[in-house]
Amino acid sequence: MSLDSEAVSKIAHLARLGVEQSEYETYARNLSDILTFIEQLNSVDTRGVEPMAHPLDASQRLRPDEVTETNQRDRFQRIAPRTAAGLYLVPKVID
Amino acid sequence: MFQKSIPELARGLREGEFSSEELTRGFLDRIGRFDEKLNCVITLTDSAALEAARVADARLKNGDATLLTGIPFLHKDIFCTDGVRTSCGSRMLDNFAAPYDATVTVRLQDAGAVMLGKTNMDEFAMGSSNETSFYGPVKNPWDLQCVPGGSSGGSAAAVAARLAPLATGTDTGGSIRQPAALCGVTGIKPTYGRVSRYGMIAFASSLDQAGPFAASAQDAACMLEVMAGFDPRDSTSIDQPVDAYAGMLDADLSGLTIGLPKEYFGAGLDAGVGAAVQAAIEAYKKLGAQVKEISLPNTSLAVPAYYVVAPAECSSNLSRMDGVRFGYRCEEPKDLEDLYVRSRGEGFGDEVKRRILVGTYALSAGYYDAYYLKAQQVRRLIRDDFVQAFREVDIIMGPTTPGPAFRLGERCDDPVTMYLSDIYTIAVNLAGLPGMSIPAGMVDGLPVGLQLIGDYFAEGRLLNAAHRYQQVTDWHTRLPPGFE
């Protein structure tokens, strides 16, 4: 599998990840190497094999639907880059 | 004092031979003397440590101490510590003082253990050499030109140089066992679900597991007993009692069957490492164990399967780092998209970006079945190989790594070669089994690790086998030159 700079740019956009244009080629080469390496997986026939999500095939534990947490908004917002009146601030989304 | 075992330190504290404050000062002094060379510690919490030591001393006087009360440890900077920077080795979290404690942090605190500081690591635990850290690489105490391994490189190097008697680590593809091997210390990765992941910054959630580093299996057993246990706050935590590991160490090994996977001794294994591992196996035979050759036929598929599963899960987990609620935010974002893109682009380093890109690609529309689903199927085949093997043997042994510590900078430009450093450790994470590494020889002045792999929840058995070996060998007692 080989990726070009255009593919890197597209994937970076999907991940909302800033990648310098000057680095596209290096990433394209590294990613192509990694994907080629991963292609070894195709050498084994996995028809009928159940995909394994948990090593002990455990399923998600459920708990009663009760409120167990207290409101700690101020505490959690103290470490936020920008807040006001209990809200997280981001650049204007709607004009 | 810095070479005493945990039971010896606990006895000394109880009998008033020394106080926790003295012990804590002793290790803080070693950090002050040696860490400039090694770069193990990102954040030193010396005044909090001395305060905790005084509290521990009071507890020791009152007679309500546990085995770890008053014992210093270093904490990998992936575990949240309330009010203390928890960087995960990343610029993204350089300004992040966690607003709560991880369960592992709470358990160690409740036991009275004294945190000295937070250790250096590969960024978000993604790396095998500790070179991806925002805070610079850790040096291997056995050779300062060499890497300590990763991702828990700071913890492993710190215990090797006895900057602390104990340290925490996490292991997603070998991040406890590989640095333990390269630094010549004992490290154990428990069964998936044995130690709570709550407050442990997630890399690949279906693989991540925490465990201890120590000089010996006995010391590691003391720490694991405290770390392990059910936690309702971790939805994958296993609700099963924790064995009294330290009480199981002396069991006789006669009748133990050791499996040697032929795939772990093939091409690619350094001859010196292979010879050291064979010598360790001979020592086990003298202890009464039987040895049997086994096969884990899908071994070669473990690293490729891992490099689908781990990046896919990391790309999802790291989407929370968006510059909005905590962590790094870029200057003057022009709109919301720019805020996300630049905060993440500036906050993450190269290896993390590579893995986010691979994971995003593997999970993107049209590729999910070909990559993630296929890797999860291969994962079951790898797990089934182990299940089959454990019908015939009690413990699987082999090398932890293909070679001893490599030189700083040597593999930075070649991700795939770097990934292959973890060829013997990754399958254990994919299968969710417990595994450990213990020092078992030296090659050209660098330590060699012997890997022990157990069946699910057989941590006690692994620690027992490791302890018996350490009673007849002295590799685990050796100190790197210059760190006396």
Coordinates of C-alpha atoms in Angstrom, one line a residue:
Chain A
M1 CA 0.0 0.0 0.0
S2 CA 1.4 3.3 -1.0
L3 CA 0.1 6.7 0.1
D4 CA 1.0 10.0 -1.6
S5 CA 1.1 13.6 -0.2
E6 CA -2.5 14.2 -1.2
A7 CA -3.7 11.2 0.8
V8 CA -1.7 12.4 3.8
S9 CA -3.4 15.7 3.6
K10 CA -6.8 14.1 3.4
I11 CA -6.2 11.8 6.4
A12 CA -4.7 14.7 8.4
H13 CA -7.9 16.7 7.7
L14 CA -10.0 13.8 9.0
A15 CA -8.0 13.7 12.2
R16 CA -8.0 17.5 12.5
L17 CA -4.2 17.3 12.8
G18 CA -1.9 20.0 11.6
V19 CA 0.9 18.6 9.5
E20 CA 3.3 21.0 7.7
Q21 CA 3.1 20.8 3.9
S22 CA 6.9 20.3 3.9
E23 CA 6.5 17.1 6.0
Y24 CA 3.8 15.5 3.7
E25 CA 6.4 13.5 1.8
T26 CA 8.1 12.1 4.9
Y27 CA 4.8 11.1 6.4
A28 CA 3.7 9.6 3.1
R29 CA 6.9 7.5 3.0
N30 CA 6.6 6.4 6.7
L31 CA 2.9 5.7 6.4
S32 CA 3.4 3.7 3.2
D33 CA 6.1 1.6 5.0
I34 CA 3.9 1.0 7.9
L35 CA 0.9 0.0 5.7
T36 CA 3.0 -2.3 3.6
F37 CA 4.2 -4.0 6.8
I38 CA 0.6 -4.3 8.0
E39 CA -0.3 -6.1 4.8
Q40 CA 1.3 -9.3 6.1
L41 CA -2.0 -9.8 7.8
N42 CA -3.4 -10.7 4.4
S43 CA -1.2 -13.8 4.4
V44 CA -3.6 -15.6 6.8
D45 CA -7.1 -16.9 6.1
T46 CA -9.4 -15.5 8.7
R47 CA -12.8 -16.6 7.2
G48 CA -15.1 -17.6 10.0
V49 CA -12.9 -16.2 12.7
E50 CA -14.8 -14.1 15.3
P51 CA -13.0 -10.7 15.7
M52 CA -11.7 -10.5 19.3
A53 CA -12.6 -7.3 21.1
H54 CA -11.7 -8.5 24.7
P55 CA -9.1 -11.1 25.6
L56 CA -11.4 -12.7 28.1
D57 CA -14.4 -12.2 25.9
A58 CA -15.9 -10.2 28.7
S59 CA -18.9 -7.9 28.0
Q60 CA -19.5 -4.4 29.3
R61 CA -20.6 -4.3 32.9
L62 CA -23.7 -2.3 33.6
R63 CA -24.5 -0.3 36.7
P64 CA -27.8 1.0 38.1
D65 CA -28.8 4.2 36.4
E66 CA -28.3 6.5 39.5
V67 CA -26.4 9.8 39.9
T68 CA -23.1 9.0 41.6
E69 CA -21.0 12.0 40.7
T70 CA -21.2 15.5 42.1
N71 CA -20.9 18.6 40.0
Q72 CA -17.3 19.7 39.9
R73 CA -17.5 22.1 37.0
D74 CA -15.4 24.9 38.6
R75 CA -12.7 22.5 39.5
F76 CA -12.5 21.0 36.0
Q77 CA -12.7 24.4 34.3
R78 CA -9.8 25.7 36.3
I79 CA -7.4 23.9 34.0
A80 CA -9.2 24.9 30.8
P81 CA -7.4 27.3 28.3
R82 CA -10.4 29.8 28.3
T83 CA -13.7 29.8 30.1
A84 CA -16.3 32.4 31.0
A85 CA -19.5 32.0 33.1
G86 CA -19.1 28.3 33.3
L87 CA -18.7 27.9 29.6
Y88 CA -15.7 26.8 27.5
L89 CA -14.7 29.5 25.0
V90 CA -13.8 28.8 21.4
P91 CA -13.6 31.1 18.4
K92 CA -17.0 32.2 17.0
V93 CA -18.7 29.4 15.1
I94 CA -21.8 31.2 13.7
D95 CA -21.6 34.7 12.2
Chain B
M1 CA 20.2 1.7 52.4
F2 CA 19.3 2.1 48.6
Q3 CA 20.1 -1.6 48.0
K4 CA 17.8 -3.0 50.5
S5 CA 14.7 -5.1 49.5
I6 CA 11.2 -3.9 50.3
P7 CA 10.7 -6.4 53.2
E8 CA 14.1 -5.2 54.6
L9 CA 13.1 -1.5 54.3
A10 CA 9.7 -2.2 55.8
R11 CA 11.4 -4.0 58.7
G12 CA 13.9 -1.1 59.2
L13 CA 11.0 1.4 59.3
R14 CA 9.0 -0.7 61.8
E15 CA 11.9 -1.3 64.1
G16 CA 12.9 2.4 64.0
E17 CA 16.3 1.7 62.4
F18 CA 15.5 4.7 60.1
S19 CA 12.5 6.9 59.5
S20 CA 10.5 7.3 56.2
E21 CA 11.7 10.9 56.2
E22 CA 15.3 9.7 56.2
L23 CA 14.7 7.1 53.6
T24 CA 12.9 9.6 51.4
R25 CA 15.7 12.2 51.8
G26 CA 18.1 9.4 50.9
F27 CA 16.4 8.7 47.6
L28 CA 15.8 12.4 46.8
D29 CA 19.5 12.8 47.3
R30 CA 20.3 10.1 44.8
I31 CA 17.9 11.7 42.3
G32 CA 19.7 15.0 42.8
R33 CA 23.1 13.4 42.3
F34 CA 22.3 11.2 39.3
D35 CA 19.3 12.4 37.4
E36 CA 21.1 15.1 35.5
K37 CA 22.8 12.3 33.6
L38 CA 19.7 10.1 33.2
N39 CA 16.7 12.4 32.7
C40 CA 14.4 10.0 34.4
V41 CA 12.2 12.5 36.3
I42 CA 9.9 15.1 34.6
T43 CA 8.5 16.5 37.8
L44 CA 10.1 16.1 41.2
T45 CA 7.5 16.4 44.1
D46 CA 10.1 16.6 46.9
S47 CA 8.3 18.7 49.4
A48 CA 5.0 16.7 49.0
A49 CA 7.2 13.6 49.4
L50 CA 8.7 14.7 52.7
E51 CA 5.3 15.7 53.9
A52 CA 3.9 12.2 53.0
A53 CA 7.0 10.6 54.6
R54 CA 6.2 12.4 57.9
V55 CA 2.6 11.2 57.7
A56 CA 3.9 7.7 57.1
D57 CA 6.2 7.9 60.1
A58 CA 3.2 8.8 62.3
R59 CA 1.4 5.8 60.8
L60 CA 4.3 3.5 61.5
K61 CA 4.4 4.7 65.2
N62 CA 0.6 4.2 65.5
G63 CA 1.0 0.6 64.3
D64 CA -1.4 0.9 61.3
A65 CA 1.2 0.6 58.6
T66 CA 1.1 -1.6 55.6
L67 CA 4.2 -3.2 53.9
L68 CA 4.6 -0.1 51.7
T69 CA 4.0 2.6 54.3
G70 CA 6.9 5.0 54.2
I71 CA 8.5 3.3 51.1
P72 CA 9.3 5.8 48.3
F73 CA 8.4 5.2 44.7
L74 CA 8.4 7.0 41.3
H75 CA 5.2 7.3 39.3
K76 CA 5.1 7.1 35.5
D77 CA 3.8 10.5 34.2
I78 CA 0.8 8.7 32.6
F79 CA -1.1 8.3 35.9
C80 CA -3.2 11.3 36.9
T81 CA -2.0 12.9 40.2
D82 CA -4.4 15.5 41.7
G83 CA -2.9 19.0 41.4
V84 CA 0.5 17.7 40.0
R85 CA 1.5 18.0 36.4
T86 CA 0.6 14.8 34.4
S87 CA 2.3 15.4 31.1
C88 CA 2.3 11.9 29.5
G89 CA 5.6 13.0 28.0
S90 CA 3.8 15.5 25.7
R91 CA 3.8 19.2 25.0
M92 CA 0.1 18.8 24.7
L93 CA -0.2 18.1 28.5
D94 CA 2.8 20.1 29.7
N95 CA 0.5 22.5 31.5
F96 CA -2.0 19.8 32.6
A97 CA -2.3 19.5 36.4
A98 CA -4.7 16.6 36.7
P99 CA -7.9 17.5 38.6
Y100 CA -8.2 14.0 40.1
D101 CA -6.1 10.9 41.1
A102 CA -5.9 7.7 39.1
T103 CA -7.0 4.6 41.0
V104 CA -3.4 3.3 41.1
T105 CA -2.3 6.6 42.6
V106 CA -5.0 6.4 45.3
R107 CA -4.1 2.7 46.1
L108 CA -0.4 3.5 46.5
Q109 CA -1.3 6.6 48.6
D110 CA -3.7 4.7 50.8
A111 CA -1.0 2.1 51.4
G112 CA 1.3 4.9 52.6
A113 CA 3.8 4.7 49.8
V114 CA 5.7 8.0 49.2
M115 CA 5.7 9.5 45.7
L116 CA 9.0 11.2 44.9
G117 CA 8.0 12.4 41.5
K118 CA 6.7 11.6 38.0
T119 CA 8.9 9.8 35.4
N120 CA 9.8 10.4 31.9
M121 CA 8.2 8.4 29.1
D122 CA 7.6 8.2 25.4
E123 CA 5.0 10.7 24.4
F124 CA 1.6 9.2 25.2
A125 CA 3.5 5.9 25.7
M126 CA 4.1 5.6 22.0
G127 CA 7.7 4.5 21.6
S128 CA 10.2 1.8 22.4
S129 CA 13.2 4.0 23.2
N130 CA 11.9 6.9 25.3
E131 CA 13.1 9.2 22.5
T132 CA 9.7 10.5 21.6
S133 CA 9.3 12.3 24.9
F134 CA 8.8 16.1 24.8
Y135 CA 11.2 16.3 27.8
G136 CA 14.1 14.6 25.9
P137 CA 15.3 11.0 26.0
V138 CA 16.2 9.0 29.1
K139 CA 19.7 7.5 29.1
N140 CA 20.4 3.9 30.0
P141 CA 22.4 3.8 33.3
W142 CA 24.4 0.9 31.9
D143 CA 25.6 2.9 29.0
L144 CA 24.6 6.6 28.6
Q145 CA 24.9 6.4 24.8
C146 CA 22.1 3.8 24.8
V147 CA 18.4 4.0 25.1
P148 CA 16.6 2.6 28.2
G149 CA 13.8 1.2 26.1
G150 CA 10.2 2.5 26.3
S151 CA 7.7 3.6 26.8
S152 CA 8.3 3.4 30.6
G153 CA 12.0 4.3 30.1
G154 CA 12.2 6.8 33.0
S155 CA 10.8 4.3 35.5
A156 CA 13.0 1.4 34.4
A157 CA 16.2 3.5 34.3
A158 CA 15.3 5.0 37.7
V159 CA 15.0 1.6 39.4
A160 CA 18.1 0.3 37.6
A161 CA 20.1 3.3 39.1
R162 CA 18.2 2.8 42.4
L163 CA 16.9 6.4 42.3
A164 CA 13.8 4.7 43.8
P165 CA 13.2 1.2 45.1
L166 CA 9.9 0.9 43.1
A167 CA 8.3 2.6 40.1
T168 CA 5.1 2.3 38.2
G169 CA 4.8 1.5 34.5
T170 CA 2.3 0.8 31.8
D171 CA 2.5 -1.8 29.1
T172 CA 0.5 -1.7 25.8
G173 CA 2.9 -3.6 23.6
G174 CA 5.9 -4.2 25.9
S175 CA 6.4 -0.8 27.6
I176 CA 7.1 -2.4 31.0
R177 CA 8.9 -5.6 29.9
Q178 CA 11.1 -4.1 27.2
P179 CA 12.6 -1.3 29.3
A180 CA 12.9 -3.7 32.2
A181 CA 15.0 -6.0 30.0
L182 CA 17.2 -3.2 28.6
C183 CA 17.8 -1.6 32.0
G184 CA 18.3 -4.9 33.9
V185 CA 15.4 -4.7 36.3
T186 CA 12.3 -6.7 37.1
G187 CA 9.0 -5.7 35.6
I188 CA 5.6 -7.3 35.4
K189 CA 2.6 -6.6 33.2
P190 CA -0.5 -8.3 34.7
T191 CA -3.5 -9.9 33.0
Y192 CA -5.6 -7.3 31.2
G193 CA -8.2 -6.0 33.7
R194 CA -6.1 -6.9 36.8
V195 CA -5.0 -3.3 37.5
S196 CA -7.5 -0.4 37.1
R197 CA -7.0 1.9 34.1
Y198 CA -9.0 4.7 35.7
G199 CA -7.0 7.9 35.5
M200 CA -4.3 6.2 33.5
I201 CA -4.2 8.3 30.3
A202 CA -5.5 5.9 27.6
F203 CA -3.3 4.9 24.6
A204 CA -4.9 1.7 23.3
S205 CA -7.7 0.8 25.7
S206 CA -8.0 -2.9 24.8
L207 CA -4.3 -3.4 25.4
D208 CA -3.2 -1.0 28.2
Q209 CA -2.3 -2.4 31.5
A210 CA -0.3 -1.1 34.5
G211 CA 2.3 -2.8 36.6
P212 CA 5.4 -2.3 38.8
F213 CA 9.1 -2.1 38.3
A214 CA 11.4 -3.2 41.1
A215 CA 14.9 -4.7 41.7
S216 CA 13.5 -8.1 42.4
A217 CA 10.4 -10.3 41.9
Q218 CA 9.9 -10.2 45.6
D219 CA 9.7 -6.4 45.6
A220 CA 7.5 -6.3 42.5
A221 CA 5.1 -8.8 44.3
C222 CA 4.8 -6.4 47.2
M223 CA 3.9 -3.5 44.9
L224 CA 1.6 -5.4 42.6
E225 CA -0.5 -6.6 45.6
V226 CA -1.3 -3.0 46.3
M227 CA -1.8 -1.9 42.7
A228 CA -4.1 -4.8 41.6
G229 CA -7.8 -5.2 42.4
F230 CA -11.3 -4.6 41.1
D231 CA -12.4 -1.0 40.4
P232 CA -16.0 -0.2 39.4
R233 CA -14.6 3.0 37.7
D234 CA -12.9 0.9 35.0
S235 CA -15.4 -0.9 32.9
T236 CA -12.9 -3.5 31.9
S237 CA -11.6 -4.2 35.4
I238 CA -12.0 -7.8 36.5
D239 CA -14.0 -8.5 39.7
Q240 CA -11.8 -11.3 41.0
P241 CA -9.8 -11.5 44.3
V242 CA -6.1 -10.6 44.2
D243 CA -3.8 -13.4 45.2
A244 CA -1.3 -12.8 48.1
Y245 CA 1.6 -12.7 45.6
A246 CA 4.3 -12.1 48.2
G247 CA 3.2 -15.2 50.1
M248 CA 3.5 -17.4 47.0
L249 CA 7.1 -16.7 46.1
D250 CA 8.7 -19.7 47.7
A251 CA 6.7 -22.5 46.1
D252 CA 8.8 -25.3 44.8
L253 CA 9.4 -25.4 41.0
S254 CA 9.7 -29.2 40.7
G255 CA 7.2 -30.4 38.2
L256 CA 6.8 -27.0 36.6
T257 CA 6.6 -27.3 32.8
I258 CA 8.3 -24.5 30.8
G259 CA 7.4 -24.0 27.2
L260 CA 9.9 -22.6 24.8
P261 CA 8.3 -21.3 21.6
K262 CA 10.5 -22.1 18.7
E263 CA 9.4 -18.9 17.0
Y264 CA 11.1 -16.9 19.8
F265 CA 14.6 -18.4 19.1
G266 CA 14.8 -18.0 15.3
A267 CA 16.5 -15.6 13.0
G268 CA 16.7 -12.0 14.3
L269 CA 17.7 -13.0 17.9
D270 CA 21.1 -11.7 19.0
A271 CA 23.4 -14.6 19.7
G272 CA 24.5 -13.3 23.1
V273 CA 20.9 -12.7 24.2
G274 CA 20.0 -16.2 23.0
A275 CA 22.9 -17.8 25.0
A276 CA 22.0 -15.9 28.1
V277 CA 18.3 -17.1 27.8
Q278 CA 19.5 -20.7 27.3
A279 CA 21.7 -20.4 30.4
A280 CA 18.6 -19.2 32.4
I281 CA 16.6 -22.2 31.1
E282 CA 19.4 -24.5 32.4
A283 CA 19.1 -22.9 35.8
Y284 CA 15.4 -23.6 35.8
K285 CA 16.1 -27.3 35.0
K286 CA 18.4 -27.4 38.0
L287 CA 15.5 -26.0 40.1
G288 CA 13.4 -29.0 39.0
A289 CA 11.5 -27.6 36.0
Q290 CA 10.9 -29.6 32.8
V291 CA 11.3 -28.0 29.4
K292 CA 9.2 -28.5 26.3
E293 CA 9.5 -27.0 22.9
I294 CA 6.2 -25.5 21.7
S295 CA 4.9 -23.5 18.7
L296 CA 3.0 -20.2 18.6
P297 CA 2.5 -20.3 14.8
N298 CA 1.0 -16.8 14.4
T299 CA 3.9 -15.0 16.2
S300 CA 5.0 -13.2 13.1
L301 CA 1.6 -11.6 12.7
A302 CA 1.5 -10.0 16.2
V303 CA 3.4 -6.8 15.3
P304 CA 1.4 -6.1 12.2
A305 CA -1.9 -6.7 14.0
Y306 CA -0.8 -4.5 16.8
Y307 CA 0.1 -1.6 14.4
V308 CA -3.5 -1.7 13.3
V309 CA -5.3 -2.1 16.7
A310 CA -3.1 0.3 18.7
P311 CA -3.1 3.2 16.2
A312 CA -6.8 2.8 15.6
E313 CA -7.6 3.0 19.3
C314 CA -5.1 5.8 19.9
S315 CA -6.6 7.9 17.1
S316 CA -9.9 7.7 18.8
N317 CA -8.6 8.2 22.4
L318 CA -6.5 11.2 21.5
S319 CA -9.3 13.0 19.9
R320 CA -10.1 14.4 23.3
M321 CA -6.9 16.5 23.1
D322 CA -8.5 19.4 21.2
G323 CA -7.4 22.6 22.8
V324 CA -10.8 23.3 24.4
R325 CA -11.1 21.8 27.8
F326 CA -7.5 21.2 29.0
G327 CA -4.0 21.0 27.7
Y328 CA -2.2 23.0 25.0
R329 CA -4.1 25.6 22.9
C330 CA -2.5 27.3 19.9
E331 CA -2.1 31.1 19.9
E332 CA -4.8 33.2 18.2
P333 CA -6.9 30.5 16.4
K334 CA -8.8 32.1 13.5
D335 CA -11.7 29.7 13.7
L336 CA -12.8 26.5 15.5
E337 CA -11.2 24.3 12.8
D338 CA -7.9 26.2 13.1
L339 CA -8.1 25.8 16.9
Y340 CA -8.3 22.0 16.6
V341 CA -5.8 21.6 13.8
R342 CA -3.1 23.8 15.1
S343 CA -3.5 22.9 18.8
R344 CA -3.1 19.2 17.8
G345 CA -0.4 19.9 15.2
E346 CA 1.7 21.9 17.6
G347 CA 0.9 19.9 20.7
F348 CA 1.8 16.4 19.4
G349 CA 5.2 15.1 18.3
D350 CA 6.0 13.1 15.2
E351 CA 5.5 9.5 16.4
V352 CA 2.1 10.4 17.9
K353 CA 1.1 12.1 14.7
R354 CA 2.2 9.1 12.6
R355 CA 0.0 6.8 14.8
I356 CA -3.0 9.1 14.7
L357 CA -2.7 9.2 10.9
V358 CA -2.4 5.4 10.6
G359 CA -5.3 4.8 12.9
T360 CA -7.5 7.4 11.2
Y361 CA -6.8 5.8 7.9
A362 CA -7.5 2.3 9.2
L363 CA -10.8 3.4 10.6
S364 CA -11.9 5.6 7.7
A365 CA -14.9 4.7 5.5
G366 CA -14.2 1.7 3.3
Y367 CA -11.1 0.5 5.1
Y368 CA -12.5 -0.6 8.5
D369 CA -13.0 -4.3 7.5
A370 CA -9.7 -4.6 5.7
Y371 CA -7.7 -3.3 8.6
Y372 CA -9.3 -3.2 12.0
L373 CA -11.6 -6.2 11.7
K374 CA -8.9 -8.2 10.0
A375 CA -6.5 -7.3 12.9
Q376 CA -9.1 -8.3 15.5
Q377 CA -9.5 -11.7 13.8
V378 CA -5.8 -12.3 13.7
R379 CA -5.7 -11.3 17.4
R380 CA -8.0 -14.2 18.2
L381 CA -5.7 -16.6 16.3
I382 CA -2.8 -15.3 18.4
R383 CA -4.7 -15.7 21.6
D384 CA -5.8 -19.2 20.6
D385 CA -2.1 -20.2 20.0
F386 CA -1.4 -19.3 23.7
V387 CA -4.6 -21.1 25.0
Q388 CA -3.4 -24.2 23.1
A389 CA 0.1 -23.9 24.5
F390 CA -1.1 -23.5 28.1
R391 CA -2.8 -26.9 27.8
E392 CA 0.7 -28.4 27.8
V393 CA 2.9 -26.0 29.8
D394 CA 2.6 -23.9 32.9
I395 CA 4.9 -21.0 31.9
I396 CA 6.3 -19.9 28.5
M397 CA 9.8 -18.5 28.5
G398 CA 12.0 -16.8 26.0
P399 CA 13.9 -13.6 25.4
T400 CA 12.1 -10.3 26.2
T401 CA 13.8 -8.4 23.3
P402 CA 15.8 -9.5 20.2
G403 CA 18.9 -7.7 21.4
P404 CA 20.3 -5.6 24.2
A405 CA 19.8 -1.8 24.4
F406 CA 20.5 0.0 21.1
R407 CA 22.2 3.4 20.7
L408 CA 20.3 6.7 21.0
G409 CA 19.2 8.0 17.6
E410 CA 19.9 4.7 15.8
R411 CA 16.3 3.8 15.0
C412 CA 14.6 7.2 15.0
D413 CA 14.1 7.5 11.3
D414 CA 12.8 4.0 10.7
P415 CA 9.5 3.4 12.5
V416 CA 9.1 -0.2 11.3
T417 CA 12.5 -1.3 12.6
M418 CA 11.7 0.4 15.9
Y419 CA 8.4 -1.4 16.1
L420 CA 10.2 -4.7 15.7
S421 CA 12.0 -4.1 19.0
D422 CA 8.8 -5.3 20.6
I423 CA 8.4 -8.5 18.5
Y424 CA 8.4 -10.9 21.6
T425 CA 6.3 -8.7 23.9
I426 CA 3.4 -7.6 21.7
A427 CA 1.6 -10.9 21.3
V428 CA 1.1 -11.0 25.1
N429 CA -0.8 -7.7 25.1
L430 CA -2.9 -8.9 22.1
A431 CA -3.8 -12.0 24.1
G432 CA -4.3 -10.1 27.4
L433 CA -1.9 -12.5 29.3
P434 CA 0.4 -11.6 32.2
G435 CA 4.1 -11.3 31.3
M436 CA 7.2 -10.3 33.0
S437 CA 10.9 -9.6 32.4
I438 CA 13.7 -10.4 34.8
P439 CA 17.5 -9.8 34.4
A440 CA 19.2 -12.9 33.2
G441 CA 22.7 -12.0 32.0
M442 CA 24.9 -9.4 30.3
V443 CA 26.1 -8.9 26.8
D444 CA 29.0 -6.5 26.3
G445 CA 28.1 -4.7 29.5
L446 CA 24.4 -4.5 28.8
P447 CA 21.6 -6.4 30.5
V448 CA 19.6 -9.2 29.0
G449 CA 16.0 -9.9 29.9
L450 CA 14.3 -13.2 30.3
Q451 CA 10.6 -13.1 29.5
L452 CA 8.1 -15.2 31.5
I453 CA 4.5 -15.5 30.1
G454 CA 1.7 -17.0 32.2
D455 CA -1.9 -18.1 31.8
Y456 CA -4.6 -15.6 32.7
F457 CA -4.3 -14.4 36.3
A458 CA -1.2 -16.5 36.9
E459 CA 0.8 -13.5 38.2
G460 CA 1.6 -15.3 41.4
R461 CA 3.1 -18.2 39.5
L462 CA 5.2 -15.9 37.4
L463 CA 6.5 -14.0 40.4
N464 CA 7.2 -17.4 42.1
A465 CA 9.2 -18.7 39.2
A466 CA 11.1 -15.4 38.9
H467 CA 11.8 -15.3 42.7
R468 CA 13.2 -18.8 42.7
Y469 CA 15.6 -18.0 39.8
Q470 CA 16.7 -14.8 41.6
Q471 CA 17.6 -16.9 44.7
V472 CA 20.1 -18.8 42.8
T473 CA 21.4 -16.0 40.5
D474 CA 22.7 -12.5 41.2
W475 CA 21.9 -10.6 37.9
H476 CA 19.1 -8.6 39.6
T477 CA 21.5 -7.4 42.4
R478 CA 24.0 -5.8 40.0
L479 CA 24.3 -2.0 39.9
P480 CA 25.4 -0.1 36.8
P481 CA 28.9 1.3 37.3
G482 CA 29.0 4.8 38.6
F483 CA 25.7 4.6 40.5
E484 CA 27.0 3.2 43.9

